[in-house]
Amino acid sequence: MANKAYQFRLYPTKEQEQRLAKTFGCVRFVYNKMLEERIQMFEKFKDDQESLKQQTFPTPAKYKKEFPWLKEVDSLALANAQLNLQKAFQHFFSGRAGFPKFKNRKAKQSYTTNVVNGNIKLSDGYIKLPKLKWIKLKQHREIPAHHIIKACTITKTKTGKYYISILTEYEHQPAPKEVQTVVGLDFSMSTLYVDSEGKRANYPRFYRKALETLAKEQRILSRRKKGSNRWHKQRLKVAKLHEKIANQRKDFLHKESHKLAKRYDCVVIEDLNMKGMSQALHFGQRVHDNGWGMFITFLRYKLEEQGKKLIKIDKWFPSSKTCSCCGRVKESLSLSERTFRCECGFESDRDVNAAINIKHEGMKRLAIV
Ligand SMILES: [Zn+2]
């Protein structure tokens, strides 16, 4: 299954505009209410993490009794406000974002609704939305018949224009591509990988600089008194840096995986193995910080989209100790030996030798499959 979103301009009537304004307002209201309640919960249980974990998240349904006018708007929009707040908290707890903020009137005017029992329909320049009936839209492109509409997000811009983003899902099975070009990748902790042609994927300089800054700011944070004003301020700084670094890393991983998926029909990798783990220990960094897992996810879908292949080879395959020229396997090879030398006279960069072995192993698999 694949997803694709289509964006169109909406032209609501005056009456529909009022209803939309009401929905934006109710979504914001419910979001803020739930946030307020969450904050109270945190305060109540701040010294009792166990009880806090057991508290359930407030639901919009609860507010409908107290504020009956909430019933006038799309209930799915309110349910999505709850999901958005939950997501905001998850990001906060994982350190990817700051503490969720209250939405004021200047916040983005937008809400999302889902398709349930044919409540959303598209026909003849109009779209039918819950509680709004048919709204006119400018559909400048067709949504293919095999795409199924899953959700819609309605947004009002600062200049008063309305847009709808229609999220669709569709079956996508490209024809398998005949394999002509193969590359092997050797995981590397310090860069991202070394390939069988001797190329290294190097993180950009600004990224490495940002990592250094993060380490420095984290040291400052660890020296501050936990819970103090200065600590909170520093924590926010660190959270923002984390977010920036995560985005830079993601961009880089997208670019690298795109290049490989464009150039090769088949990419062979090693399952993240003991070698990766020992390298991680050596560099004092966690393997996931390096982004390898995310990189493989991107690479896999970019290849599969084109009917190309990603082959993972066994983690016990001795890619580093094997000579890529004659096939002899060395008894031992320490991490500090950067050049691979074999009795047969073959000499190569250690990582390139490993990447060539990975490529060969993958090609053997291709022949079998
Ligand atoms: Zn050899």
Tab-separated table of C-alpha atoms in Angstrom, residues 6-11 122 124-127 135-141 162-164 166:
chain	number	residue	atom	x	y	z
A	6	TYR	CA	-3.939	15.721	-3.435
A	7	GLN	CA	-4.420	19.387	-2.683
A	8	PHE	CA	-7.286	21.472	-4.065
A	9	ARG	CA	-8.683	24.946	-3.475
A	10	LEU	CA	-12.065	25.005	-1.731
A	11	TYR	CA	-14.827	27.563	-2.334
A	122	LEU	CA	-16.137	13.547	-4.410
A	124	ASP	CA	-18.574	16.797	-10.194
A	125	GLY	CA	-16.499	19.631	-8.733
A	126	TYR	CA	-17.909	19.215	-5.223
A	127	ILE	CA	-16.772	17.365	-2.125
A	135	ILE	CA	-18.511	22.200	-0.892
A	136	LYS	CA	-17.336	23.471	-4.233
A	137	LEU	CA	-13.723	22.754	-5.105
A	138	LYS	CA	-11.413	23.329	-8.023
A	139	GLN	CA	-10.250	19.866	-8.930
A	140	HIS	CA	-7.422	20.525	-11.369
A	141	ARG	CA	-6.430	16.860	-11.472
A	162	TYR	CA	-9.433	27.594	1.802
A	163	TYR	CA	-7.615	24.428	0.789
A	164	ILE	CA	-8.284	20.749	1.190
A	166	ILE	CA	-7.092	14.677	0.373
